[in-house]
């Protein structure tokens, strides 16, 4: 382990919810929950104001509504979040060539590799400057942890939340971690934590006292050895600039269980096409097709088929996914479907799958046309009036959708730099109202958005 706290971990604070609050003045300081709004949706992020009521990420949305009925519930705007993330990652890469993104809102940085920091003082200055630059560039806040290893830097950033900076100086790690809960350590979730608690192990110090052999007996060889090493603060993992993509997948959860076998097949084909579009967008192909089915009783089945060579042919992926579906009993109903491709490569072997191509293409055209006809009304409706998404009115300017139903859509007209705006209601087909792109959170020179 290093002798200076030159590994930085950044975690943006309640990222999706904070971005929505910054974008919508009327939501600042209020409970905001971002996620799927259907009966089976889950919480992606909750603002700190919503967390006071017990709302947390990955919680069923129905439970969140019971806990915080007066919160604002919004559908994620991933393109918007991604654009902010690109700005933040750009700031990190100014600090070092070794930046390891973990998600849109989280990353490790090796400050020493960039010559940005070499001791505690320089690391602290770099962390403070990064936080200031993020606030100036995006209007949002991030928490920074600095330590001599990745594990400790991540623990430090958790201690820094929200909007803080914590440095764990080398030599103080054991004393700091000792009294903390075992759940502090990476990889210790609720199940492992409960298992350790039943064995009388609740703190990191108690892990060390129990000894490596006891942990192996309780948790198995790999997990036991790893957890004991973490309790001793041993972590030699390097910051890796490029994380290899291992698979590409898409999945949908349905508000109502699907019982019709034909509909299930059509959904699988649609997901296969979406998966291939994502695959091609990344310039990849793959050999192994994976089908995921979650049934009415929450049991989840995963089936896979490995082809003779990598492909990015949508017809091939569709056919493989349908073959896998044949071996799955869906008579009780299906609540989730997913299609993925793994065994990725940057080339294809289309010649291996040329048999009966003309016949297959005829089927593809018919199936695609039928699928599009079925799905188009839903996609148009969701694209136009999704709660939280941006719109523009010819007379009133920029706003966002508060809700829609019964042929009406309610819009609040405001921008990131305006006062909280007024609310107006329109017919859903009002020609003066249209979908709009999100406005930047921080004023861009030369761009003067119309105020509400």
Short mmCIF file of C-alpha atoms in Angstrom, two decimals:
data_model
loop_
_atom_site.label_atom_id
_atom_site.label_comp_id
_atom_site.label_asym_id
_atom_site.label_seq_id
_atom_site.Cartn_x
_atom_site.Cartn_y
_atom_site.Cartn_z
CA UNK A 1 0.00 0.00 0.00
CA UNK A 2 1.14 3.57 -0.68
CA UNK A 3 2.72 5.90 1.81
CA UNK A 4 0.57 8.89 0.76
CA UNK A 5 -3.21 9.28 0.24
CA UNK A 6 -2.94 9.77 -3.53
CA UNK A 7 -5.88 7.61 -4.66
CA UNK A 8 -9.05 9.68 -4.99
CA UNK A 9 -12.61 8.41 -5.08
CA UNK A 10 -15.34 10.77 -6.28
CA UNK A 11 -19.02 10.08 -5.70
CA UNK A 12 -21.53 12.67 -6.88
CA UNK A 13 -24.16 13.40 -4.22
CA UNK A 14 -27.61 11.86 -4.98
CA UNK A 15 -26.66 12.44 -8.60
CA UNK A 16 -29.89 11.98 -10.56
CA UNK A 17 -32.05 13.68 -7.94
CA UNK A 18 -29.57 16.53 -7.47
CA UNK A 19 -29.46 17.11 -11.24
CA UNK A 20 -33.27 17.32 -11.28
CA UNK A 21 -33.31 19.76 -8.37
CA UNK A 22 -30.69 21.95 -10.06
CA UNK A 23 -32.71 21.87 -13.27
CA UNK A 24 -36.05 22.64 -11.61
CA UNK A 25 -36.06 25.57 -9.12
CA UNK A 26 -39.44 24.56 -7.68
CA UNK A 27 -37.93 21.24 -6.45
CA UNK A 28 -34.91 22.65 -4.63
CA UNK A 29 -34.92 21.71 -0.97
CA UNK A 30 -37.81 19.29 -1.52
CA UNK A 31 -38.08 15.50 -1.60
CA UNK A 32 -37.36 14.17 -5.10
CA UNK A 33 -37.43 10.52 -6.17
CA UNK A 34 -36.14 9.40 -9.58
CA UNK A 35 -36.96 5.98 -11.01
CA UNK A 36 -39.53 3.85 -12.78
CA UNK A 37 -43.04 5.14 -12.06
CA UNK A 38 -44.96 1.97 -12.94
CA UNK A 39 -46.37 -0.39 -10.30
CA UNK A 40 -43.14 -2.40 -10.44
CA UNK A 41 -40.72 0.48 -10.79
CA UNK A 42 -37.79 0.89 -8.43
CA UNK A 43 -36.04 3.95 -7.03
CA UNK A 44 -32.88 4.91 -8.93
CA UNK A 45 -31.94 7.83 -6.66
CA UNK A 46 -33.61 9.74 -3.85
CA UNK A 47 -32.68 13.26 -2.77
CA UNK A 48 -31.42 13.73 0.76
CA UNK A 49 -34.76 15.34 1.62
CA UNK A 50 -36.51 12.11 0.52
CA UNK A 51 -34.08 9.92 2.46
CA UNK A 52 -35.29 11.53 5.67
CA UNK A 53 -38.54 9.60 5.10
CA UNK A 54 -36.65 6.32 4.59
CA UNK A 55 -36.63 6.30 0.79
CA UNK A 56 -33.49 4.68 -0.65
CA UNK A 57 -32.09 3.46 -3.96
CA UNK A 58 -33.36 0.08 -5.23
CA UNK A 59 -36.50 0.35 -3.09
CA UNK A 60 -39.79 -0.55 -4.84
CA UNK A 61 -41.43 2.66 -6.02
CA UNK A 62 -44.74 1.65 -4.42
CA UNK A 63 -43.02 1.50 -1.02
CA UNK A 64 -41.36 4.88 -1.64
CA UNK A 65 -44.75 6.45 -2.37
CA UNK A 66 -46.11 5.13 0.90
CA UNK A 67 -43.16 6.56 2.83
CA UNK A 68 -43.07 9.93 1.05
CA UNK A 69 -46.45 10.52 -0.63
CA UNK A 70 -45.77 14.23 -1.20
CA UNK A 71 -42.39 13.82 -2.92
CA UNK A 72 -41.88 14.66 -6.60
CA UNK A 73 -41.63 11.43 -8.62
CA UNK A 74 -39.74 11.75 -11.90
CA UNK A 75 -38.67 9.46 -14.75
CA UNK A 76 -34.86 9.43 -15.31
CA UNK A 77 -33.35 11.56 -18.08
CA UNK A 78 -30.27 9.45 -18.77
CA UNK A 79 -28.99 11.47 -21.73
CA UNK A 80 -29.03 14.56 -19.51
CA UNK A 81 -27.21 12.78 -16.68
CA UNK A 82 -24.69 11.35 -19.16
CA UNK A 83 -23.86 14.83 -20.49
CA UNK A 84 -23.14 16.04 -16.94
CA UNK A 85 -21.09 12.91 -16.25
CA UNK A 86 -18.93 13.60 -19.31
CA UNK A 87 -18.12 17.04 -17.92
CA UNK A 88 -17.16 15.56 -14.55
CA UNK A 89 -15.05 12.79 -16.07
CA UNK A 90 -13.28 15.41 -18.17
CA UNK A 91 -12.29 17.24 -14.98
CA UNK A 92 -10.97 13.97 -13.52
CA UNK A 93 -8.85 13.30 -16.59
CA UNK A 94 -7.25 16.71 -16.16
CA UNK A 95 -5.90 15.37 -12.85
CA UNK A 96 -4.50 12.08 -14.14
CA UNK A 97 -4.45 9.74 -17.14
CA UNK A 98 -5.52 6.95 -14.77
CA UNK A 99 -9.26 7.46 -14.23
CA UNK A 100 -11.43 4.41 -13.56
CA UNK A 101 -15.14 5.21 -13.97
CA UNK A 102 -17.45 2.90 -12.03
CA UNK A 103 -20.71 4.49 -13.16
CA UNK A 104 -22.00 7.86 -14.41
CA UNK A 105 -21.44 9.42 -10.99
CA UNK A 106 -18.50 7.56 -9.47
CA UNK A 107 -14.80 7.06 -10.30
CA UNK A 108 -11.32 6.39 -8.93
CA UNK A 109 -8.36 8.61 -9.85
CA UNK A 110 -4.63 7.91 -9.37
CA UNK A 111 -3.35 11.39 -8.53
CA UNK A 112 0.24 10.22 -8.25
CA UNK A 113 0.22 8.91 -11.84
CA UNK A 114 -0.78 12.37 -13.05
CA UNK A 115 1.83 14.18 -10.94
CA UNK A 116 -1.03 16.02 -9.25
CA UNK A 117 -0.31 14.84 -5.71
CA UNK A 118 2.55 13.17 -3.89
CA UNK A 119 1.72 13.73 -0.21
CA UNK A 120 -1.23 14.45 2.07
CA UNK A 121 -1.17 18.22 1.55
CA UNK A 122 -1.04 18.12 -2.27
CA UNK A 123 -3.74 15.42 -2.36
CA UNK A 124 -6.04 17.48 -0.16
CA UNK A 125 -5.52 20.55 -2.37
CA UNK A 126 -6.29 18.50 -5.50
CA UNK A 127 -9.47 17.14 -3.94
CA UNK A 128 -10.64 20.58 -2.83
CA UNK A 129 -9.99 22.06 -6.28
CA UNK A 130 -11.87 19.21 -7.95
CA UNK A 131 -14.94 19.81 -5.79
CA UNK A 132 -14.86 23.52 -6.59
CA UNK A 133 -14.45 22.86 -10.32
CA UNK A 134 -17.37 20.42 -10.34
CA UNK A 135 -19.61 22.95 -8.61
CA UNK A 136 -18.54 25.74 -10.98
CA UNK A 137 -18.94 23.60 -14.11
CA UNK A 138 -22.13 21.71 -13.31
CA UNK A 139 -23.77 23.40 -10.33
CA UNK A 140 -23.73 20.05 -8.49
CA UNK A 141 -21.75 18.71 -5.56
CA UNK A 142 -19.57 15.65 -5.16
CA UNK A 143 -17.95 13.98 -2.18
CA UNK A 144 -14.24 13.12 -2.30
CA UNK A 145 -12.32 10.45 -0.43
CA UNK A 146 -8.50 10.31 -0.40
CA UNK A 147 -6.47 7.36 0.84
CA UNK A 148 -3.59 5.05 0.02
CA UNK A 149 -5.84 2.35 -1.52
CA UNK A 150 -9.03 2.09 -3.53
CA UNK A 151 -10.99 0.42 -0.75
CA UNK A 152 -10.10 3.10 1.77
CA UNK A 153 -10.69 5.95 -0.68
CA UNK A 154 -14.22 4.69 -1.29
CA UNK A 155 -14.87 4.36 2.44
CA UNK A 156 -13.56 7.92 2.87
CA UNK A 157 -15.93 9.32 0.25
CA UNK A 158 -18.85 7.65 2.03
CA UNK A 159 -17.72 9.32 5.25
CA UNK A 160 -17.55 12.65 3.39
CA UNK A 161 -21.17 12.62 2.18
CA UNK A 162 -22.79 14.89 1.39
CA UNK A 163 -20.58 17.54 -0.21
CA UNK A 164 -17.43 16.90 1.78
CA UNK A 165 -13.82 15.74 1.64
CA UNK A 166 -12.23 13.13 3.92
CA UNK A 167 -8.58 12.08 3.94
CA UNK A 168 -7.48 8.81 5.54
CA UNK A 169 -3.82 9.25 6.33
CA UNK A 170 -1.56 6.17 6.00
CA UNK A 171 -0.96 4.58 9.39
CA UNK A 172 -4.38 5.51 10.77
CA UNK A 173 -6.45 3.01 8.75
CA UNK A 174 -6.77 0.18 11.28
CA UNK A 175 -7.75 2.48 14.12
CA UNK A 176 -10.35 4.18 11.93
CA UNK A 177 -11.93 1.03 10.51
CA UNK A 178 -11.84 -1.09 13.67
CA UNK A 179 -15.04 0.10 15.36
CA UNK A 180 -16.98 0.40 12.08
CA UNK A 181 -19.71 -2.03 11.06
CA UNK A 182 -18.75 -4.98 8.88
CA UNK A 183 -21.16 -3.50 6.29
CA UNK A 184 -18.58 -0.77 5.75
CA UNK A 185 -16.36 -3.21 3.83
CA UNK A 186 -16.98 -3.67 0.09
CA UNK A 187 -18.87 -6.85 -0.74
CA UNK A 188 -20.57 -7.18 2.63
CA UNK A 189 -24.26 -6.89 1.84
CA UNK A 190 -27.31 -7.56 4.02
CA UNK A 191 -27.08 -11.36 3.71
CA UNK A 192 -23.37 -11.58 4.56
CA UNK A 193 -23.79 -8.99 7.31
CA UNK A 194 -26.60 -11.00 8.92
CA UNK A 195 -24.57 -14.21 8.65
CA UNK A 196 -21.63 -12.57 10.42
CA UNK A 197 -23.89 -11.01 13.04
CA UNK A 198 -25.34 -14.40 13.94
CA UNK A 199 -21.76 -15.57 14.47
CA UNK A 200 -21.15 -12.66 16.86
CA UNK A 201 -19.15 -10.56 14.36
CA UNK A 202 -20.46 -7.03 13.91
CA UNK A 203 -17.40 -4.76 13.61
CA UNK A 204 -14.23 -4.80 11.54
CA UNK A 205 -12.17 -5.37 14.69
CA UNK A 206 -14.25 -8.48 15.43
CA UNK A 207 -13.45 -9.81 11.95
CA UNK A 208 -9.74 -9.55 12.75
CA UNK A 209 -10.26 -11.15 16.18
CA UNK A 210 -12.20 -14.06 14.68
CA UNK A 211 -9.27 -14.91 12.43
CA UNK A 212 -8.96 -15.96 8.81
CA UNK A 213 -9.76 -19.64 9.38
CA UNK A 214 -13.06 -18.80 11.06
CA UNK A 215 -14.06 -16.46 8.21
CA UNK A 216 -13.27 -19.16 5.65
CA UNK A 217 -15.42 -21.60 7.63
CA UNK A 218 -18.29 -19.11 7.76
CA UNK A 219 -18.14 -17.64 4.26
CA UNK A 220 -16.14 -20.00 2.09
CA UNK A 221 -12.56 -19.86 0.89
CA UNK A 222 -12.62 -16.97 -1.60
CA UNK A 223 -14.92 -14.65 0.35
CA UNK A 224 -13.35 -15.47 3.70
CA UNK A 225 -9.78 -14.78 2.59
CA UNK A 226 -10.84 -11.57 0.80
CA UNK A 227 -12.82 -10.20 3.71
CA UNK A 228 -10.02 -10.89 6.19
CA UNK A 229 -7.54 -9.04 3.94
CA UNK A 230 -9.88 -6.04 3.72
CA UNK A 231 -10.30 -5.97 7.51
CA UNK A 232 -6.50 -5.70 7.73
CA UNK A 233 -6.72 -2.84 5.15
CA UNK A 234 -4.80 -4.86 2.57
CA UNK A 235 -5.72 -3.66 -0.91
CA UNK A 236 -3.15 -3.57 -3.69
CA UNK A 237 -5.58 -3.02 -6.57
CA UNK A 238 -4.40 -0.45 -9.11
CA UNK A 239 -6.56 2.22 -10.72
CA UNK A 240 -7.34 0.89 -14.20
CA UNK A 241 -8.05 3.48 -16.88
CA UNK A 242 -10.04 1.24 -19.23
CA UNK A 243 -12.59 -1.22 -17.89
CA UNK A 244 -13.29 -3.92 -20.46
CA UNK A 245 -16.94 -4.35 -21.39
CA UNK A 246 -17.87 -7.98 -20.72
CA UNK A 247 -21.45 -7.97 -21.97
CA UNK A 248 -24.20 -5.86 -23.50
CA UNK A 249 -27.78 -6.38 -22.38
CA UNK A 250 -31.23 -4.82 -22.15
CA UNK A 251 -34.26 -5.76 -20.08
CA UNK A 252 -37.79 -4.57 -19.37
CA UNK A 253 -40.04 -5.02 -16.34
CA UNK A 254 -43.76 -5.12 -17.14
CA UNK A 255 -46.48 -3.45 -15.10
CA UNK A 256 -48.75 -6.45 -15.67
CA UNK A 257 -47.57 -10.05 -16.03
CA UNK A 258 -47.50 -11.27 -19.62
CA UNK A 259 -49.32 -14.58 -20.07
CA UNK A 260 -49.71 -14.68 -23.85
CA UNK A 261 -46.87 -16.80 -25.24
CA UNK A 262 -46.99 -14.97 -28.59
CA UNK A 263 -46.61 -11.61 -26.83
CA UNK A 264 -43.66 -12.97 -24.83
CA UNK A 265 -41.99 -14.01 -28.09
CA UNK A 266 -42.55 -10.60 -29.64
CA UNK A 267 -41.10 -8.89 -26.57
CA UNK A 268 -38.00 -11.12 -26.74
CA UNK A 269 -37.51 -10.18 -30.40
CA UNK A 270 -37.90 -6.49 -29.62
CA UNK A 271 -35.34 -6.73 -26.80
CA UNK A 272 -32.95 -8.62 -29.08
CA UNK A 273 -33.13 -5.78 -31.62
CA UNK A 274 -32.48 -3.18 -28.92
CA UNK A 275 -29.54 -5.20 -27.64
CA UNK A 276 -28.01 -5.41 -31.12
CA UNK A 277 -28.41 -1.66 -31.64
CA UNK A 278 -26.49 -1.09 -28.42
CA UNK A 279 -23.92 -3.70 -29.46
CA UNK A 280 -23.35 -2.05 -32.83
CA UNK A 281 -23.22 1.37 -31.24
CA UNK A 282 -20.22 0.14 -29.22
CA UNK A 283 -18.60 -1.37 -32.32
CA UNK A 284 -18.80 -4.88 -30.84
CA UNK A 285 -20.15 -8.33 -31.61
CA UNK A 286 -20.54 -11.40 -29.43
CA UNK A 287 -20.73 -15.18 -29.38
CA UNK A 288 -22.99 -15.94 -26.42
CA UNK A 289 -26.68 -15.01 -26.41
CA UNK A 290 -28.32 -14.79 -22.97
CA UNK A 291 -32.03 -14.80 -22.15
CA UNK A 292 -33.29 -13.70 -18.73
CA UNK A 293 -36.85 -14.44 -17.60
CA UNK A 294 -38.33 -13.45 -14.25
CA UNK A 295 -41.62 -15.22 -13.67
CA UNK A 296 -44.75 -14.28 -11.75
CA UNK A 297 -43.38 -15.80 -8.52
CA UNK A 298 -40.11 -13.79 -8.75
CA UNK A 299 -38.09 -16.87 -9.73
CA UNK A 300 -35.48 -15.84 -12.29
CA UNK A 301 -34.21 -18.13 -15.04
CA UNK A 302 -31.16 -17.45 -17.21
CA UNK A 303 -30.47 -19.43 -20.38
CA UNK A 304 -27.55 -19.01 -22.80
CA UNK A 305 -26.39 -20.31 -26.16
CA UNK A 306 -22.88 -19.94 -27.57
CA UNK A 307 -22.62 -19.51 -31.34
CA UNK A 308 -19.78 -20.68 -33.57
CA UNK A 309 -18.45 -17.16 -33.92
CA UNK A 310 -19.19 -13.55 -32.93
CA UNK A 311 -22.10 -11.77 -34.61
CA UNK A 312 -23.97 -8.48 -34.56
CA UNK A 313 -26.73 -9.74 -36.85
CA UNK A 314 -30.14 -8.91 -35.29
CA UNK A 315 -31.78 -11.90 -37.00
CA UNK A 316 -29.21 -14.28 -35.51
CA UNK A 317 -29.64 -12.84 -32.03
CA UNK A 318 -33.44 -12.94 -32.33
CA UNK A 319 -33.45 -16.58 -33.44
CA UNK A 320 -31.06 -17.63 -30.66
CA UNK A 321 -33.14 -15.81 -28.03
CA UNK A 322 -36.33 -17.46 -29.28
CA UNK A 323 -34.69 -20.88 -29.18
CA UNK A 324 -33.75 -20.23 -25.56
CA UNK A 325 -37.31 -19.12 -24.81
CA UNK A 326 -38.64 -22.48 -26.02
CA UNK A 327 -37.07 -24.15 -23.00
CA UNK A 328 -38.68 -21.78 -20.47
CA UNK A 329 -42.10 -22.39 -18.92
CA UNK A 330 -43.90 -19.03 -18.89
CA UNK A 331 -47.47 -20.28 -18.37
CA UNK A 332 -47.81 -18.63 -14.96
CA UNK A 333 -46.89 -15.21 -16.34
CA UNK A 334 -43.71 -13.21 -16.98
CA UNK A 335 -42.85 -9.98 -15.15
CA UNK A 336 -39.38 -9.30 -16.61
CA UNK A 337 -37.54 -10.21 -19.82
CA UNK A 338 -33.95 -9.51 -20.81
CA UNK A 339 -31.67 -10.29 -23.75
CA UNK A 340 -27.89 -9.96 -23.60
CA UNK A 341 -24.78 -10.75 -25.62
CA UNK A 342 -21.44 -11.72 -24.04
CA UNK A 343 -18.17 -13.18 -25.30
CA UNK A 344 -17.56 -9.84 -26.98
CA UNK A 345 -15.20 -9.14 -29.88
CA UNK A 346 -14.58 -6.25 -32.24
CA UNK A 347 -15.29 -8.28 -35.38
CA UNK A 348 -18.08 -10.48 -36.80
CA UNK A 349 -18.29 -13.77 -38.65
CA UNK A 350 -21.48 -13.27 -40.62
CA UNK A 351 -20.55 -15.95 -43.18
CA UNK A 352 -21.19 -18.63 -40.55
CA UNK A 353 -24.88 -17.72 -40.48
CA UNK A 354 -25.71 -17.26 -44.14
CA UNK A 355 -28.07 -20.26 -44.42
CA UNK A 356 -31.66 -19.52 -45.46
CA UNK A 357 -30.96 -15.79 -45.34
CA UNK A 358 -33.62 -14.72 -47.82
CA UNK A 359 -36.36 -16.60 -46.00
CA UNK A 360 -35.17 -15.26 -42.66
CA UNK A 361 -35.08 -11.67 -43.96
CA UNK A 362 -38.70 -11.98 -45.15
CA UNK A 363 -39.74 -13.01 -41.64
CA UNK A 364 -37.65 -10.21 -40.15
CA UNK A 365 -39.39 -7.54 -42.23
CA UNK A 366 -42.83 -8.85 -41.29
CA UNK A 367 -42.01 -9.20 -37.59
CA UNK A 368 -40.36 -5.80 -37.35
CA UNK A 369 -43.31 -4.11 -39.04
CA UNK A 370 -45.77 -5.85 -36.73
CA UNK A 371 -43.71 -5.03 -33.63
CA UNK A 372 -43.38 -1.39 -34.65
CA UNK A 373 -47.11 -1.11 -35.23
CA UNK A 374 -47.81 -2.47 -31.77
CA UNK A 375 -45.19 -0.41 -29.93
CA UNK A 376 -45.37 2.94 -31.69
CA UNK A 377 -48.30 4.50 -29.79
CA UNK A 378 -46.69 3.68 -26.43
CA UNK A 379 -43.28 5.08 -27.48
CA UNK A 380 -44.77 8.32 -28.82
CA UNK A 381 -46.80 8.86 -25.64
CA UNK A 382 -43.83 8.21 -23.39
CA UNK A 383 -41.53 10.38 -25.47
CA UNK A 384 -43.87 13.35 -25.37
CA UNK A 385 -45.25 13.63 -21.88
CA UNK A 386 -43.04 11.78 -19.43
CA UNK A 387 -43.04 13.14 -15.87
CA UNK A 388 -39.99 15.32 -15.32
CA UNK A 389 -38.98 15.59 -18.99
CA UNK A 390 -38.49 18.86 -20.85
CA UNK A 391 -41.00 20.63 -23.08
CA UNK A 392 -41.35 24.00 -24.76
CA UNK A 393 -44.51 25.98 -25.39
CA UNK A 394 -44.74 28.52 -28.20
CA UNK A 395 -46.05 31.20 -25.82
CA UNK A 396 -44.79 30.25 -22.34
CA UNK A 397 -41.31 28.97 -23.16
CA UNK A 398 -39.36 26.17 -21.50
CA UNK A 399 -40.85 23.91 -18.85
CA UNK A 400 -41.14 20.35 -17.64
CA UNK A 401 -43.96 17.85 -17.36
CA UNK A 402 -45.46 17.51 -13.89
CA UNK A 403 -47.94 14.86 -14.99
CA UNK A 404 -50.43 13.81 -17.63
CA UNK A 405 -53.65 11.84 -17.92
CA UNK A 406 -57.28 12.06 -19.05
CA UNK A 407 -56.18 13.87 -22.20
CA UNK A 408 -54.37 16.65 -20.31
CA UNK A 409 -50.75 17.44 -19.56
CA UNK A 410 -49.62 19.70 -16.71
CA UNK A 411 -46.43 21.71 -17.20
CA UNK A 412 -44.41 23.91 -14.85
CA UNK A 413 -42.61 26.65 -16.76
CA UNK A 414 -39.18 27.38 -15.31
CA UNK A 415 -35.49 27.06 -16.17
CA UNK A 416 -32.38 26.30 -14.08
CA UNK A 417 -31.74 30.02 -13.60
CA UNK A 418 -35.29 31.29 -13.16
CA UNK A 419 -37.50 31.63 -10.11
CA UNK A 420 -39.93 28.76 -9.42
CA UNK A 421 -42.36 28.87 -12.34
CA UNK A 422 -46.11 28.82 -12.86
CA UNK A 423 -48.09 25.67 -13.63
CA UNK A 424 -50.42 25.41 -16.63
CA UNK A 425 -52.47 22.58 -18.10
CA UNK A 426 -52.98 21.82 -21.81
CA UNK A 427 -54.60 19.26 -24.05
CA UNK A 428 -52.11 16.48 -24.80
CA UNK A 429 -52.39 17.22 -28.53
CA UNK A 430 -51.86 20.99 -28.15
CA UNK A 431 -49.79 21.96 -31.23
CA UNK A 432 -48.04 24.75 -29.33
CA UNK A 433 -46.41 22.24 -26.96
CA UNK A 434 -43.43 20.14 -28.02
CA UNK A 435 -40.63 18.03 -26.62
CA UNK A 436 -37.47 20.02 -25.77
CA UNK A 437 -33.85 19.35 -24.96
CA UNK A 438 -32.66 19.90 -21.36
CA UNK A 439 -31.11 23.28 -20.64
CA UNK A 440 -27.57 23.44 -19.18
CA UNK A 441 -27.44 23.79 -15.40
CA UNK A 442 -24.71 26.44 -15.55
CA UNK A 443 -24.88 29.40 -17.90
CA UNK A 444 -22.90 28.86 -21.08
CA UNK A 445 -21.31 32.01 -22.61
CA UNK A 446 -23.24 33.08 -25.70
CA UNK A 447 -26.32 30.99 -24.80
CA UNK A 448 -29.24 32.95 -23.40
CA UNK A 449 -32.17 30.59 -22.67
CA UNK A 450 -35.60 32.13 -22.57
CA UNK A 451 -36.73 32.60 -18.97
CA UNK A 452 -40.05 31.31 -17.73
#
